[in-house]
CSV table of C-alpha atoms and ligand atoms in Angstrom, one decimal:
chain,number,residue,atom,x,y,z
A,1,UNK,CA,-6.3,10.0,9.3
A,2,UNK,CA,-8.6,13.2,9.1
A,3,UNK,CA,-11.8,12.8,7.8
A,4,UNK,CA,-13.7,15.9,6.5
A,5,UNK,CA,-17.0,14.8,6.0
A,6,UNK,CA,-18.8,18.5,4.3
A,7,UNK,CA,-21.9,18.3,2.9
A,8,UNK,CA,-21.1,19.4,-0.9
A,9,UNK,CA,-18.5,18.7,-3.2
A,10,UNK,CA,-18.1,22.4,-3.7
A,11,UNK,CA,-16.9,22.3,-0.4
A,12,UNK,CA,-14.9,19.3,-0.4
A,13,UNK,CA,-13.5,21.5,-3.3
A,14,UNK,CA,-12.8,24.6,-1.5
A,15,UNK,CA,-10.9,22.1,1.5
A,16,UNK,CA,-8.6,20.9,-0.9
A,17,UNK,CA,-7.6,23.6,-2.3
A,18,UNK,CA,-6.7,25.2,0.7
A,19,UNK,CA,-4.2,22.1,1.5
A,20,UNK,CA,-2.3,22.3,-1.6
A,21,UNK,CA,-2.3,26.5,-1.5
A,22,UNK,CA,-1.1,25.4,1.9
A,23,UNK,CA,2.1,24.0,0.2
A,24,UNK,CA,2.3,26.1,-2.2
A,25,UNK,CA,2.5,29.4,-0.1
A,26,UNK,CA,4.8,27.4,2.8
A,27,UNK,CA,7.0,26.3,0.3
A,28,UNK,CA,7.0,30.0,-1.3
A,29,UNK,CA,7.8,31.7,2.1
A,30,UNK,CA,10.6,28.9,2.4
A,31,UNK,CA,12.7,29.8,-0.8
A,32,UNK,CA,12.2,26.5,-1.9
A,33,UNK,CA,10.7,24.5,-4.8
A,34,UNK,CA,7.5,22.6,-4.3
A,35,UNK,CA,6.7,19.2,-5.5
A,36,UNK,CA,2.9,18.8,-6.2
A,37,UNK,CA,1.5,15.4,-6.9
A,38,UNK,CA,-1.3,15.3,-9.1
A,39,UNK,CA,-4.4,13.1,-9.8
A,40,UNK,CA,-6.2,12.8,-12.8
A,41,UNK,CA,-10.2,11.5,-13.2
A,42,UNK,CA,-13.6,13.2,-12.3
A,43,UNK,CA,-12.7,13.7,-8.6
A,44,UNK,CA,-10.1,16.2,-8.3
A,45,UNK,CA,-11.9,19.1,-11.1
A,46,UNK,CA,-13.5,21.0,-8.5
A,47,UNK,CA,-11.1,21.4,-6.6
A,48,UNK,CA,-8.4,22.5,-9.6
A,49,UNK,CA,-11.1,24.8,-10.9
A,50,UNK,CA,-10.9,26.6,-7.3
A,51,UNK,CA,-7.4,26.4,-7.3
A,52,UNK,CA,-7.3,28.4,-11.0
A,53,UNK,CA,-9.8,31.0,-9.6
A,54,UNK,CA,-7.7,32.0,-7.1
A,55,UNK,CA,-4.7,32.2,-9.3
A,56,UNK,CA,-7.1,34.4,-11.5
A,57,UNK,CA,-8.6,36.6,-8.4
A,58,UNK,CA,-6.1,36.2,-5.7
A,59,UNK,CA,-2.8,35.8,-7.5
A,60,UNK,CA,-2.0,33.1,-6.2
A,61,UNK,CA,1.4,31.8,-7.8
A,62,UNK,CA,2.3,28.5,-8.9
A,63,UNK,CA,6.1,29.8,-10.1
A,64,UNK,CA,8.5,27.3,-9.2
A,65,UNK,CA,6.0,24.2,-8.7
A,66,UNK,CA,7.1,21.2,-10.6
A,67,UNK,CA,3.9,18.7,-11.1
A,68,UNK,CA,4.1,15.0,-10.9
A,69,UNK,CA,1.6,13.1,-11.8
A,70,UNK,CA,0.4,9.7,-10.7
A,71,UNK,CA,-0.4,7.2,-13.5
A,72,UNK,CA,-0.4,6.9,-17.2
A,73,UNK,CA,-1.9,4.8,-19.9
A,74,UNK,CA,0.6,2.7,-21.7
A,75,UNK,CA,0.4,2.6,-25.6
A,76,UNK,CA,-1.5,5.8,-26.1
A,77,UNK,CA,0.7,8.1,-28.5
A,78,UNK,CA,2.3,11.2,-26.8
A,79,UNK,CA,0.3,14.1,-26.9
A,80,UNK,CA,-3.3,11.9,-27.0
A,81,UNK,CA,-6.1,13.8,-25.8
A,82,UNK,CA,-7.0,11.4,-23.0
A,83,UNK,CA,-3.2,10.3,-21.9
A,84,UNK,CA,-3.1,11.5,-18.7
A,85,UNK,CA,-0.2,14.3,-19.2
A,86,UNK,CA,-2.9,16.1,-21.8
A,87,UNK,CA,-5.8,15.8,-19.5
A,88,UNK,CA,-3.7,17.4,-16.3
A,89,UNK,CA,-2.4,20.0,-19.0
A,90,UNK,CA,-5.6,20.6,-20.2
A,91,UNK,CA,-7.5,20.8,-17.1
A,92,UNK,CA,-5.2,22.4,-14.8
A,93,UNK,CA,-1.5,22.7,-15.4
A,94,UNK,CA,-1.2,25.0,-18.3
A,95,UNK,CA,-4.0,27.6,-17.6
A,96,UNK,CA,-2.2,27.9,-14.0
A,97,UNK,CA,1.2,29.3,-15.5
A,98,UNK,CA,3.1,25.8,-15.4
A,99,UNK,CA,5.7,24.7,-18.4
A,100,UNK,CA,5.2,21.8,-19.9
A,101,UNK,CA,8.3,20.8,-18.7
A,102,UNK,CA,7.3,21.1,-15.4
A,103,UNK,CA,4.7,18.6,-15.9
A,104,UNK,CA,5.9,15.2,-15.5
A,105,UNK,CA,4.3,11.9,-15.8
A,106,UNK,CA,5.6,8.2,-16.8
A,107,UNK,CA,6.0,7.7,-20.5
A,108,UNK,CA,3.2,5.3,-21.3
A,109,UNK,CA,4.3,6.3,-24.9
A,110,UNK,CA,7.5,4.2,-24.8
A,111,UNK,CA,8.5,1.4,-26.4
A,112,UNK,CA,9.8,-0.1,-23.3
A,113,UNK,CA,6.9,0.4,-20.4
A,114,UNK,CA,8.7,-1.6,-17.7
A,115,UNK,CA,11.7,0.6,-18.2
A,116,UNK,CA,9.8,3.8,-18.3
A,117,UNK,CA,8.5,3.2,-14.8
A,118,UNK,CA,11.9,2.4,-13.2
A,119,UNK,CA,12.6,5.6,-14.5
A,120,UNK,CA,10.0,7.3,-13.5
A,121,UNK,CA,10.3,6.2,-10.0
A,122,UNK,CA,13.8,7.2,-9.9
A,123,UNK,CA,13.0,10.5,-11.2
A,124,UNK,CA,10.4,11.0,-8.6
A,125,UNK,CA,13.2,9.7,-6.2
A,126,UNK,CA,15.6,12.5,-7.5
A,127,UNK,CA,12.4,15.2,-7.5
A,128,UNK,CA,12.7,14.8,-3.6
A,129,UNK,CA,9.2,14.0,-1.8
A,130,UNK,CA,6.4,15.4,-3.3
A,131,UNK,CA,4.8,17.8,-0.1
A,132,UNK,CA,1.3,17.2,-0.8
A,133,UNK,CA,-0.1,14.8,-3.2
A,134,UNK,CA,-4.1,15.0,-4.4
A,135,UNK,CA,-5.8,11.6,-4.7
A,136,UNK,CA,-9.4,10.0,-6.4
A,137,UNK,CA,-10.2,6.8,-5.8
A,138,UNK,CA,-12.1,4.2,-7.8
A,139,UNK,CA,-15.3,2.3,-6.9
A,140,UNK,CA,-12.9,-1.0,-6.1
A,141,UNK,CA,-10.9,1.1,-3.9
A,142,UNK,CA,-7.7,1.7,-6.6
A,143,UNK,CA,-5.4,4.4,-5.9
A,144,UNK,CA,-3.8,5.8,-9.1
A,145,UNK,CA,-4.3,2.6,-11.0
A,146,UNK,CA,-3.0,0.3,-8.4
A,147,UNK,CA,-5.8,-1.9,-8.6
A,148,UNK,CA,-6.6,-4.3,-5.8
A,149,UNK,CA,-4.1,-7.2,-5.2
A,150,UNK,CA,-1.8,-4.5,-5.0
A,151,UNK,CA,1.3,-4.9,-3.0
A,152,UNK,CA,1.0,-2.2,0.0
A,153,UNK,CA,5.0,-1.7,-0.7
A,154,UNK,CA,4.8,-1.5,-4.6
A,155,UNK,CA,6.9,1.2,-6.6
A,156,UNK,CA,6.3,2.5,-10.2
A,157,UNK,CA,5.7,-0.7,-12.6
A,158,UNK,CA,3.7,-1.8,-15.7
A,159,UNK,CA,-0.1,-2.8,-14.0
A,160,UNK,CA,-2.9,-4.4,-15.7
A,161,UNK,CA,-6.6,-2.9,-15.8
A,162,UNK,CA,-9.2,-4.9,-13.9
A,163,UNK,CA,-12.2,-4.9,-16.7
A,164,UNK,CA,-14.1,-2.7,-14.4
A,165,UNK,CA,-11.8,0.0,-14.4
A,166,UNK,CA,-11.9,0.1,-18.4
A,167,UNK,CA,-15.6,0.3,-18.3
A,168,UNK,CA,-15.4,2.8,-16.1
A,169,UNK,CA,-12.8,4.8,-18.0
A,170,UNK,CA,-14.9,3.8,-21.4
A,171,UNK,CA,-16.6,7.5,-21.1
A,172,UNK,CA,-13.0,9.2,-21.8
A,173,UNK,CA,-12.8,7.3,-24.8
A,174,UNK,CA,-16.5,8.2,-26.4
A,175,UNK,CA,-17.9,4.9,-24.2
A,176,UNK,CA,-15.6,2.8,-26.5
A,177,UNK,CA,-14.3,-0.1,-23.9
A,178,UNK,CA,-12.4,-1.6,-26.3
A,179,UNK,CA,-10.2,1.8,-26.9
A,180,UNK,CA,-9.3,1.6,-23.4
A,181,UNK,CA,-5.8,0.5,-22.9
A,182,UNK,CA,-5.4,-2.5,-21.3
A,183,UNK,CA,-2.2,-1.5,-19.2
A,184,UNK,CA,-1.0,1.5,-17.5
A,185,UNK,CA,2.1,2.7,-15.9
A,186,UNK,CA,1.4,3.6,-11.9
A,187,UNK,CA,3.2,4.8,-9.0
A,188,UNK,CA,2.9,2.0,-6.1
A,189,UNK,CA,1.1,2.1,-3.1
A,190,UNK,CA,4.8,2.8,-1.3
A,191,UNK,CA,5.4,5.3,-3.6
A,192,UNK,CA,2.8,7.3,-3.3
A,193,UNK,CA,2.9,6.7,0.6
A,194,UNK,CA,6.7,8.9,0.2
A,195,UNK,CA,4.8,11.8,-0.1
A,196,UNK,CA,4.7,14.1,2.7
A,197,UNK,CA,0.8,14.9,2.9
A,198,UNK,CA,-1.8,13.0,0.9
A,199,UNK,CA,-5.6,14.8,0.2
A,200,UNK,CA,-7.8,12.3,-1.4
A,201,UNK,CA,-11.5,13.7,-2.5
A,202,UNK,CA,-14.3,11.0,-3.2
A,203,UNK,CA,-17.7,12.2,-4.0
A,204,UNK,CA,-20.9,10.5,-4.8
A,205,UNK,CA,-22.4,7.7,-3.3
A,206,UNK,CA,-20.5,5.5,-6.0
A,207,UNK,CA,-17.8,5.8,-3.8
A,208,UNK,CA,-18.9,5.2,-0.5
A,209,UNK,CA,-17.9,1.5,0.1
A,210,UNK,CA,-14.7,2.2,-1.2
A,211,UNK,CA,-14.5,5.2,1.3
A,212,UNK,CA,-15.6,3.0,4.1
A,213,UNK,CA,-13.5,0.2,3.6
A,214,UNK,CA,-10.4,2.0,3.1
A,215,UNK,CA,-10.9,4.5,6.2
A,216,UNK,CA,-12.4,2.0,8.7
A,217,UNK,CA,-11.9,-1.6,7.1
A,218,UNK,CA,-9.1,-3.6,7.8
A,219,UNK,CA,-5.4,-2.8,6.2
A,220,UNK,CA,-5.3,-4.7,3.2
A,221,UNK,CA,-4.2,-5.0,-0.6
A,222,UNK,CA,-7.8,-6.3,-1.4
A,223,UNK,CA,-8.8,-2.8,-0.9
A,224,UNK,CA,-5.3,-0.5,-1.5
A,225,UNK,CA,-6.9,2.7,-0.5
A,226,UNK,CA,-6.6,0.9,2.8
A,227,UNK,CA,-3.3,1.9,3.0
A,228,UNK,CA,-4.1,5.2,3.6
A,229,UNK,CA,-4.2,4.0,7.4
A,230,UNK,CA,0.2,3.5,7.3
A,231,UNK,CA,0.7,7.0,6.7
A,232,UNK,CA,1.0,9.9,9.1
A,233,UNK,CA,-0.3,12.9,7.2
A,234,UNK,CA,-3.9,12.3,5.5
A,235,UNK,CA,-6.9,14.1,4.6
A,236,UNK,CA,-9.6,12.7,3.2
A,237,UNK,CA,-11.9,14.7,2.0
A,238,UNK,CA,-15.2,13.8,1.6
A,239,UNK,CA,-18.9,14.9,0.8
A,240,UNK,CA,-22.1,13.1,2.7
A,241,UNK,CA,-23.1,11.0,-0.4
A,242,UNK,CA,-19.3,9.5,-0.6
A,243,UNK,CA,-19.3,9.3,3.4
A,244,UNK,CA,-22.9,7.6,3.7
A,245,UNK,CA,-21.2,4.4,4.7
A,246,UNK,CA,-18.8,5.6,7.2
A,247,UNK,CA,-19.6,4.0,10.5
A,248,UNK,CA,-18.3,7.0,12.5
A,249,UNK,CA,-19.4,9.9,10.8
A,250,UNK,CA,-20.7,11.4,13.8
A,251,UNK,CA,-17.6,11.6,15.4
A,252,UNK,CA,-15.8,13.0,12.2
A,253,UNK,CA,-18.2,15.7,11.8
A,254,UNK,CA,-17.9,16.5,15.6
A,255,UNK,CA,-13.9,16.5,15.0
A,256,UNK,CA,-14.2,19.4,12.4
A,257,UNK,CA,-16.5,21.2,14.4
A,258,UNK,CA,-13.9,21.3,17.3
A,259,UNK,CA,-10.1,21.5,15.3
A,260,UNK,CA,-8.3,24.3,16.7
A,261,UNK,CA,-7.9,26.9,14.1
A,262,UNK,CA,-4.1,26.6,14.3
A,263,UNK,CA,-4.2,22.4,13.4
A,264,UNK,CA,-4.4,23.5,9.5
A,265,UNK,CA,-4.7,20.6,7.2
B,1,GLP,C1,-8.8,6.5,-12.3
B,1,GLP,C2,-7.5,7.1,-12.0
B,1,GLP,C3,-7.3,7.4,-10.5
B,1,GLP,C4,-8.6,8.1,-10.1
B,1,GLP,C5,-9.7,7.0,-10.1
B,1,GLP,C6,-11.1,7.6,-9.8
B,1,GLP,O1,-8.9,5.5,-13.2
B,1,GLP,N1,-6.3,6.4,-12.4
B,1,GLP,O2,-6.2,8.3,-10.3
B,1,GLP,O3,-8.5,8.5,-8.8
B,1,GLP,O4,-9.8,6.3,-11.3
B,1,GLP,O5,-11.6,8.3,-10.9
B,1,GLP,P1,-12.7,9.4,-10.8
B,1,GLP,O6,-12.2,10.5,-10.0
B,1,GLP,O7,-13.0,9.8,-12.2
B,1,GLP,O8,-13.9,8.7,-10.2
Protein backbone atom coordinates (compact mmCIF):
# COMPACT_ATOMS: atom_id res chain seq x y z
CA UNK A 1 0.00 0.00 0.00
CA UNK A 2 1.02 3.75 -0.33
CA UNK A 3 1.75 5.43 2.65
CA UNK A 4 1.65 9.32 2.63
CA UNK A 5 3.24 10.32 5.69
CA UNK A 6 2.67 14.67 5.50
CA UNK A 7 3.26 16.51 8.28
CA UNK A 8 -0.35 18.19 8.99
CA UNK A 9 -3.66 17.02 8.86
CA UNK A 10 -4.47 19.97 6.66
CA UNK A 11 -2.44 18.24 4.32
CA UNK A 12 -3.42 14.80 4.84
CA UNK A 13 -6.71 16.71 3.97
CA UNK A 14 -5.75 18.33 0.86
CA UNK A 15 -4.28 14.43 -0.40
CA UNK A 16 -7.51 13.03 0.03
CA UNK A 17 -9.44 15.16 -1.54
CA UNK A 18 -7.51 15.13 -4.52
CA UNK A 19 -8.18 11.08 -4.72
CA UNK A 20 -11.76 11.30 -4.54
CA UNK A 21 -11.90 14.57 -7.02
CA UNK A 22 -9.74 12.03 -8.81
CA UNK A 23 -12.86 9.85 -9.25
CA UNK A 24 -15.08 12.14 -9.50
CA UNK A 25 -13.62 14.11 -12.59
CA UNK A 26 -12.50 10.43 -14.30
CA UNK A 27 -15.71 9.16 -13.79
CA UNK A 28 -17.19 12.62 -15.19
CA UNK A 29 -15.01 12.55 -18.37
CA UNK A 30 -16.20 8.82 -18.71
CA UNK A 31 -20.07 9.46 -19.03
CA UNK A 32 -20.49 7.39 -16.22
CA UNK A 33 -21.93 7.42 -12.69
CA UNK A 34 -19.61 7.36 -9.74
CA UNK A 35 -19.99 5.42 -6.58
CA UNK A 36 -18.35 7.17 -3.66
CA UNK A 37 -17.98 5.39 -0.38
CA UNK A 38 -18.15 7.43 2.57
CA UNK A 39 -16.88 7.38 6.20
CA UNK A 40 -18.24 9.00 9.01
CA UNK A 41 -16.19 10.11 12.53
CA UNK A 42 -13.64 12.89 13.29
CA UNK A 43 -11.12 11.68 10.66
CA UNK A 44 -12.50 12.27 7.30
CA UNK A 45 -13.96 16.40 8.16
CA UNK A 46 -10.95 18.00 6.83
CA UNK A 47 -10.74 16.53 4.10
CA UNK A 48 -14.80 16.92 3.16
CA UNK A 49 -14.50 20.57 4.14
CA UNK A 50 -11.71 20.81 1.21
CA UNK A 51 -13.76 18.84 -0.86
CA UNK A 52 -16.89 21.59 -0.37
CA UNK A 53 -14.41 24.56 -0.95
CA UNK A 54 -13.65 23.42 -4.12
CA UNK A 55 -17.15 22.78 -5.08
CA UNK A 56 -17.70 26.49 -3.79
CA UNK A 57 -14.38 27.99 -5.62
CA UNK A 58 -13.58 25.68 -8.29
CA UNK A 59 -16.91 24.18 -9.32
CA UNK A 60 -16.17 21.18 -8.86
CA UNK A 61 -19.43 18.91 -9.57
CA UNK A 62 -20.71 16.12 -7.64
CA UNK A 63 -23.95 15.62 -10.24
CA UNK A 64 -24.36 12.12 -10.74
CA UNK A 65 -22.45 10.75 -7.63
CA UNK A 66 -24.47 8.37 -5.56
CA UNK A 67 -22.97 8.16 -1.84
CA UNK A 68 -22.72 4.98 0.08
CA UNK A 69 -21.93 5.01 3.27
CA UNK A 70 -20.19 2.47 5.55
CA UNK A 71 -21.86 1.78 8.92
CA UNK A 72 -24.91 2.62 10.88
CA UNK A 73 -26.21 2.51 14.39
CA UNK A 74 -28.94 0.11 14.90
CA UNK A 75 -32.05 1.37 16.95
CA UNK A 76 -31.49 5.09 16.57
CA UNK A 77 -34.86 6.59 14.96
CA UNK A 78 -34.55 7.66 11.27
CA UNK A 79 -33.58 11.15 10.90
CA UNK A 80 -31.51 11.13 14.56
CA UNK A 81 -28.96 13.79 14.65
CA UNK A 82 -26.09 11.45 15.30
CA UNK A 83 -27.32 8.30 13.00
CA UNK A 84 -24.77 8.20 10.67
CA UNK A 85 -27.02 9.14 7.39
CA UNK A 86 -27.69 12.79 9.29
CA UNK A 87 -24.12 13.30 10.20
CA UNK A 88 -22.78 12.50 6.43
CA UNK A 89 -25.85 14.80 5.36
CA UNK A 90 -25.02 17.24 7.57
CA UNK A 91 -21.43 17.42 7.29
CA UNK A 92 -20.90 16.89 3.69
CA UNK A 93 -23.54 15.38 1.37
CA UNK A 94 -26.22 18.06 1.29
CA UNK A 95 -24.15 21.25 1.19
CA UNK A 96 -22.23 19.54 -1.85
CA UNK A 97 -25.53 19.34 -4.18
CA UNK A 98 -26.34 15.55 -3.41
CA UNK A 99 -30.20 14.25 -2.98
CA UNK A 100 -31.02 12.70 -0.17
CA UNK A 101 -31.77 9.90 -2.19
CA UNK A 102 -28.52 9.64 -3.37
CA UNK A 103 -27.37 9.11 0.08
CA UNK A 104 -27.53 5.69 1.09
CA UNK A 105 -26.71 3.86 4.25
CA UNK A 106 -28.13 0.53 6.07
CA UNK A 107 -31.34 1.09 7.83
CA UNK A 108 -30.27 0.80 11.53
CA UNK A 109 -33.84 2.19 11.95
CA UNK A 110 -35.52 -1.19 11.03
CA UNK A 111 -37.29 -3.42 12.88
CA UNK A 112 -35.41 -6.24 11.37
CA UNK A 113 -31.41 -5.28 11.55
CA UNK A 114 -30.20 -8.67 10.29
CA UNK A 115 -32.43 -8.26 7.31
CA UNK A 116 -31.54 -4.64 6.65
CA UNK A 117 -27.89 -5.55 6.20
CA UNK A 118 -28.50 -8.41 3.71
CA UNK A 119 -30.11 -5.83 1.95
CA UNK A 120 -27.91 -3.37 2.12
CA UNK A 121 -25.12 -5.48 0.92
CA UNK A 122 -27.13 -6.53 -1.98
CA UNK A 123 -27.91 -3.04 -2.84
CA UNK A 124 -24.28 -2.11 -2.63
CA UNK A 125 -23.84 -5.30 -4.85
CA UNK A 126 -26.44 -3.87 -7.45
CA UNK A 127 -24.76 -0.09 -6.98
CA UNK A 128 -21.65 -1.75 -8.79
CA UNK A 129 -18.14 -1.26 -6.98
CA UNK A 130 -17.81 1.77 -5.25
CA UNK A 131 -14.39 3.56 -7.26
CA UNK A 132 -12.95 5.03 -4.29
CA UNK A 133 -14.01 4.55 -0.76
CA UNK A 134 -12.66 7.13 2.27
CA UNK A 135 -11.77 5.32 5.55
CA UNK A 136 -11.08 6.38 9.67
CA UNK A 137 -9.99 3.97 11.71
CA UNK A 138 -10.45 3.49 15.46
CA UNK A 139 -7.72 3.24 18.21
CA UNK A 140 -8.31 -0.78 18.25
CA UNK A 141 -7.77 -0.84 14.66
CA UNK A 142 -11.79 -1.09 13.52
CA UNK A 143 -12.70 -0.27 10.08
CA UNK A 144 -16.26 1.02 9.74
CA UNK A 145 -17.38 -0.78 12.94
CA UNK A 146 -15.93 -4.05 12.21
CA UNK A 147 -14.40 -4.40 15.39
CA UNK A 148 -11.48 -6.77 15.97
CA UNK A 149 -12.27 -10.56 15.78
CA UNK A 150 -13.57 -9.61 12.58
CA UNK A 151 -13.76 -12.05 9.83
CA UNK A 152 -11.26 -10.64 6.98
CA UNK A 153 -14.15 -12.10 4.48
CA UNK A 154 -17.14 -10.63 6.37
CA UNK A 155 -20.13 -8.89 4.39
CA UNK A 156 -22.79 -6.46 5.80
CA UNK A 157 -24.35 -8.02 9.20
CA UNK A 158 -25.58 -6.87 12.64
CA UNK A 159 -21.99 -6.30 14.82
CA UNK A 160 -21.73 -5.60 18.46
CA UNK A 161 -19.73 -2.52 19.94
CA UNK A 162 -16.67 -3.41 21.90
CA UNK A 163 -17.21 -1.07 25.21
CA UNK A 164 -14.37 0.95 24.07
CA UNK A 165 -15.77 1.94 20.96
CA UNK A 166 -18.98 3.38 22.89
CA UNK A 167 -16.84 5.39 25.11
CA UNK A 168 -15.26 6.59 22.44
CA UNK A 169 -18.40 7.48 20.56
CA UNK A 170 -19.96 8.80 24.09
CA UNK A 171 -18.81 12.51 22.91
CA UNK A 172 -21.62 12.25 19.90
CA UNK A 173 -24.04 11.57 22.35
CA UNK A 174 -23.32 14.63 24.98
CA UNK A 175 -20.57 11.98 26.76
CA UNK A 176 -23.61 9.87 27.64
CA UNK A 177 -22.08 6.04 27.24
CA UNK A 178 -25.11 4.68 28.04
CA UNK A 179 -26.96 6.44 24.96
CA UNK A 180 -24.66 4.78 22.72
CA UNK A 181 -26.21 1.93 20.89
CA UNK A 182 -25.01 -1.15 21.68
CA UNK A 183 -25.09 -2.56 17.96
CA UNK A 184 -24.58 -1.31 14.63
CA UNK A 185 -25.07 -2.36 11.13
CA UNK A 186 -21.40 -2.54 9.10
CA UNK A 187 -20.19 -3.43 5.80
CA UNK A 188 -17.55 -6.38 6.23
CA UNK A 189 -13.99 -6.30 5.92
CA UNK A 190 -14.67 -8.16 2.19
CA UNK A 191 -17.04 -5.74 1.43
CA UNK A 192 -15.38 -2.97 1.85
CA UNK A 193 -12.19 -4.63 0.22
CA UNK A 194 -14.81 -4.66 -3.32
CA UNK A 195 -14.14 -1.26 -3.60
CA UNK A 196 -11.87 -0.23 -6.34
CA UNK A 197 -9.50 2.30 -4.31
CA UNK A 198 -9.54 2.73 -0.59
CA UNK A 199 -8.06 6.29 1.15
CA UNK A 200 -8.01 5.86 4.82
CA UNK A 201 -6.87 9.22 6.96
CA UNK A 202 -5.74 8.68 10.64
CA UNK A 203 -4.45 11.63 12.48
CA UNK A 204 -3.19 12.07 15.92
CA UNK A 205 -0.96 10.19 17.86
CA UNK A 206 -4.15 8.25 19.26
CA UNK A 207 -3.92 6.40 16.22
CA UNK A 208 -0.56 5.49 15.75
CA UNK A 209 -0.51 1.86 16.99
CA UNK A 210 -3.39 1.12 15.14
CA UNK A 211 -1.65 2.70 12.00
CA UNK A 212 1.36 0.69 12.67
CA UNK A 213 -0.09 -2.59 13.17
CA UNK A 214 -2.37 -2.50 10.34
CA UNK A 215 0.34 -1.23 7.72
CA UNK A 216 3.39 -3.23 8.93
CA UNK A 217 1.90 -5.85 11.51
CA UNK A 218 1.00 -9.07 10.60
CA UNK A 219 -2.47 -9.83 8.54
CA UNK A 220 -4.86 -10.55 11.00
CA UNK A 221 -8.61 -10.19 12.29
CA UNK A 222 -7.15 -9.14 15.74
CA UNK A 223 -6.32 -5.97 14.10
CA UNK A 224 -8.93 -5.60 10.81
CA UNK A 225 -7.30 -2.54 9.43
CA UNK A 226 -4.67 -5.21 8.72
CA UNK A 227 -6.54 -6.17 5.92
CA UNK A 228 -5.73 -3.21 4.17
CA UNK A 229 -2.50 -5.33 3.06
CA UNK A 230 -5.08 -7.94 0.62
CA UNK A 231 -6.00 -5.16 -1.44
CA UNK A 232 -4.33 -3.67 -4.53
CA UNK A 233 -5.30 -0.08 -4.56
CA UNK A 234 -4.58 1.76 -1.04
CA UNK A 235 -3.70 5.08 0.25
CA UNK A 236 -3.23 5.69 3.50
CA UNK A 237 -2.99 8.89 4.37
CA UNK A 238 -1.36 9.89 7.23
CA UNK A 239 0.02 12.89 9.33
CA UNK A 240 3.51 12.52 11.62
CA UNK A 241 1.63 12.25 14.94
CA UNK A 242 -0.61 9.20 13.49
CA UNK A 243 2.69 7.83 11.64
CA UNK A 244 5.05 8.13 14.84
CA UNK A 245 5.06 4.43 15.19
CA UNK A 246 5.62 3.40 11.72
CA UNK A 247 8.89 1.49 11.57
CA UNK A 248 9.64 2.59 7.93
CA UNK A 249 8.73 6.05 7.78
CA UNK A 250 11.92 7.04 6.29
CA UNK A 251 11.39 5.16 3.41
CA UNK A 252 7.65 6.29 3.01
CA UNK A 253 8.61 9.86 3.10
CA UNK A 254 11.48 9.15 0.62
CA UNK A 255 8.70 7.32 -1.71
CA UNK A 256 6.67 10.59 -1.95
CA UNK A 257 9.49 12.58 -2.46
CA UNK A 258 10.41 10.45 -5.64
CA UNK A 259 6.58 9.33 -7.20
CA UNK A 260 6.51 10.22 -10.69
CA UNK A 261 4.02 12.91 -11.22
CA UNK A 262 2.04 10.68 -13.62
CA UNK A 263 1.62 7.69 -10.66
CA UNK A 264 -1.60 9.82 -9.24
CA UNK A 265 -3.18 8.36 -6.25
C1 LIG B 1 -16.05 5.04 14.20
C2 LIG B 1 -16.60 4.76 12.80
C3 LIG B 1 -15.51 4.54 11.82
C4 LIG B 1 -14.41 5.55 12.06
C5 LIG B 1 -13.77 5.29 13.38
C6 LIG B 1 -12.75 6.34 13.78
O1 LIG B 1 -16.70 4.59 15.27
N1 LIG B 1 -17.59 3.76 12.69
O2 LIG B 1 -16.01 4.62 10.50
O3 LIG B 1 -13.45 5.48 11.06
O4 LIG B 1 -14.69 5.08 14.40
O5 LIG B 1 -13.40 7.50 14.21
P1 LIG B 1 -12.74 8.91 14.23
O6 LIG B 1 -12.43 9.26 12.84
O7 LIG B 1 -13.76 9.82 14.84
O8 LIG B 1 -11.52 8.78 15.08
Amino acid sequence: MEVVLLPTPEECARVVADAVAGSVLGALAGGGPLVLGLATGSSPLLAYRELLRRRHQEGLSFTGVQAFLLDEYVGLPAGHPESYRAVIRRELTDELGLDPAAVHGPDGASGDPLQAALDYEAQLLAAGPVAVQVLGIGANGHLGFNEPGSSLASRTRVKTLTEQTRIDNARFFGDDVDAVPRHVITQGLGTILRAEHLVLVATGVGKAEAVAAAVEGPLTASCPGSVLQLHPHVTLVVDDAAGSRLARATHYRYVLRHKLAEQGW
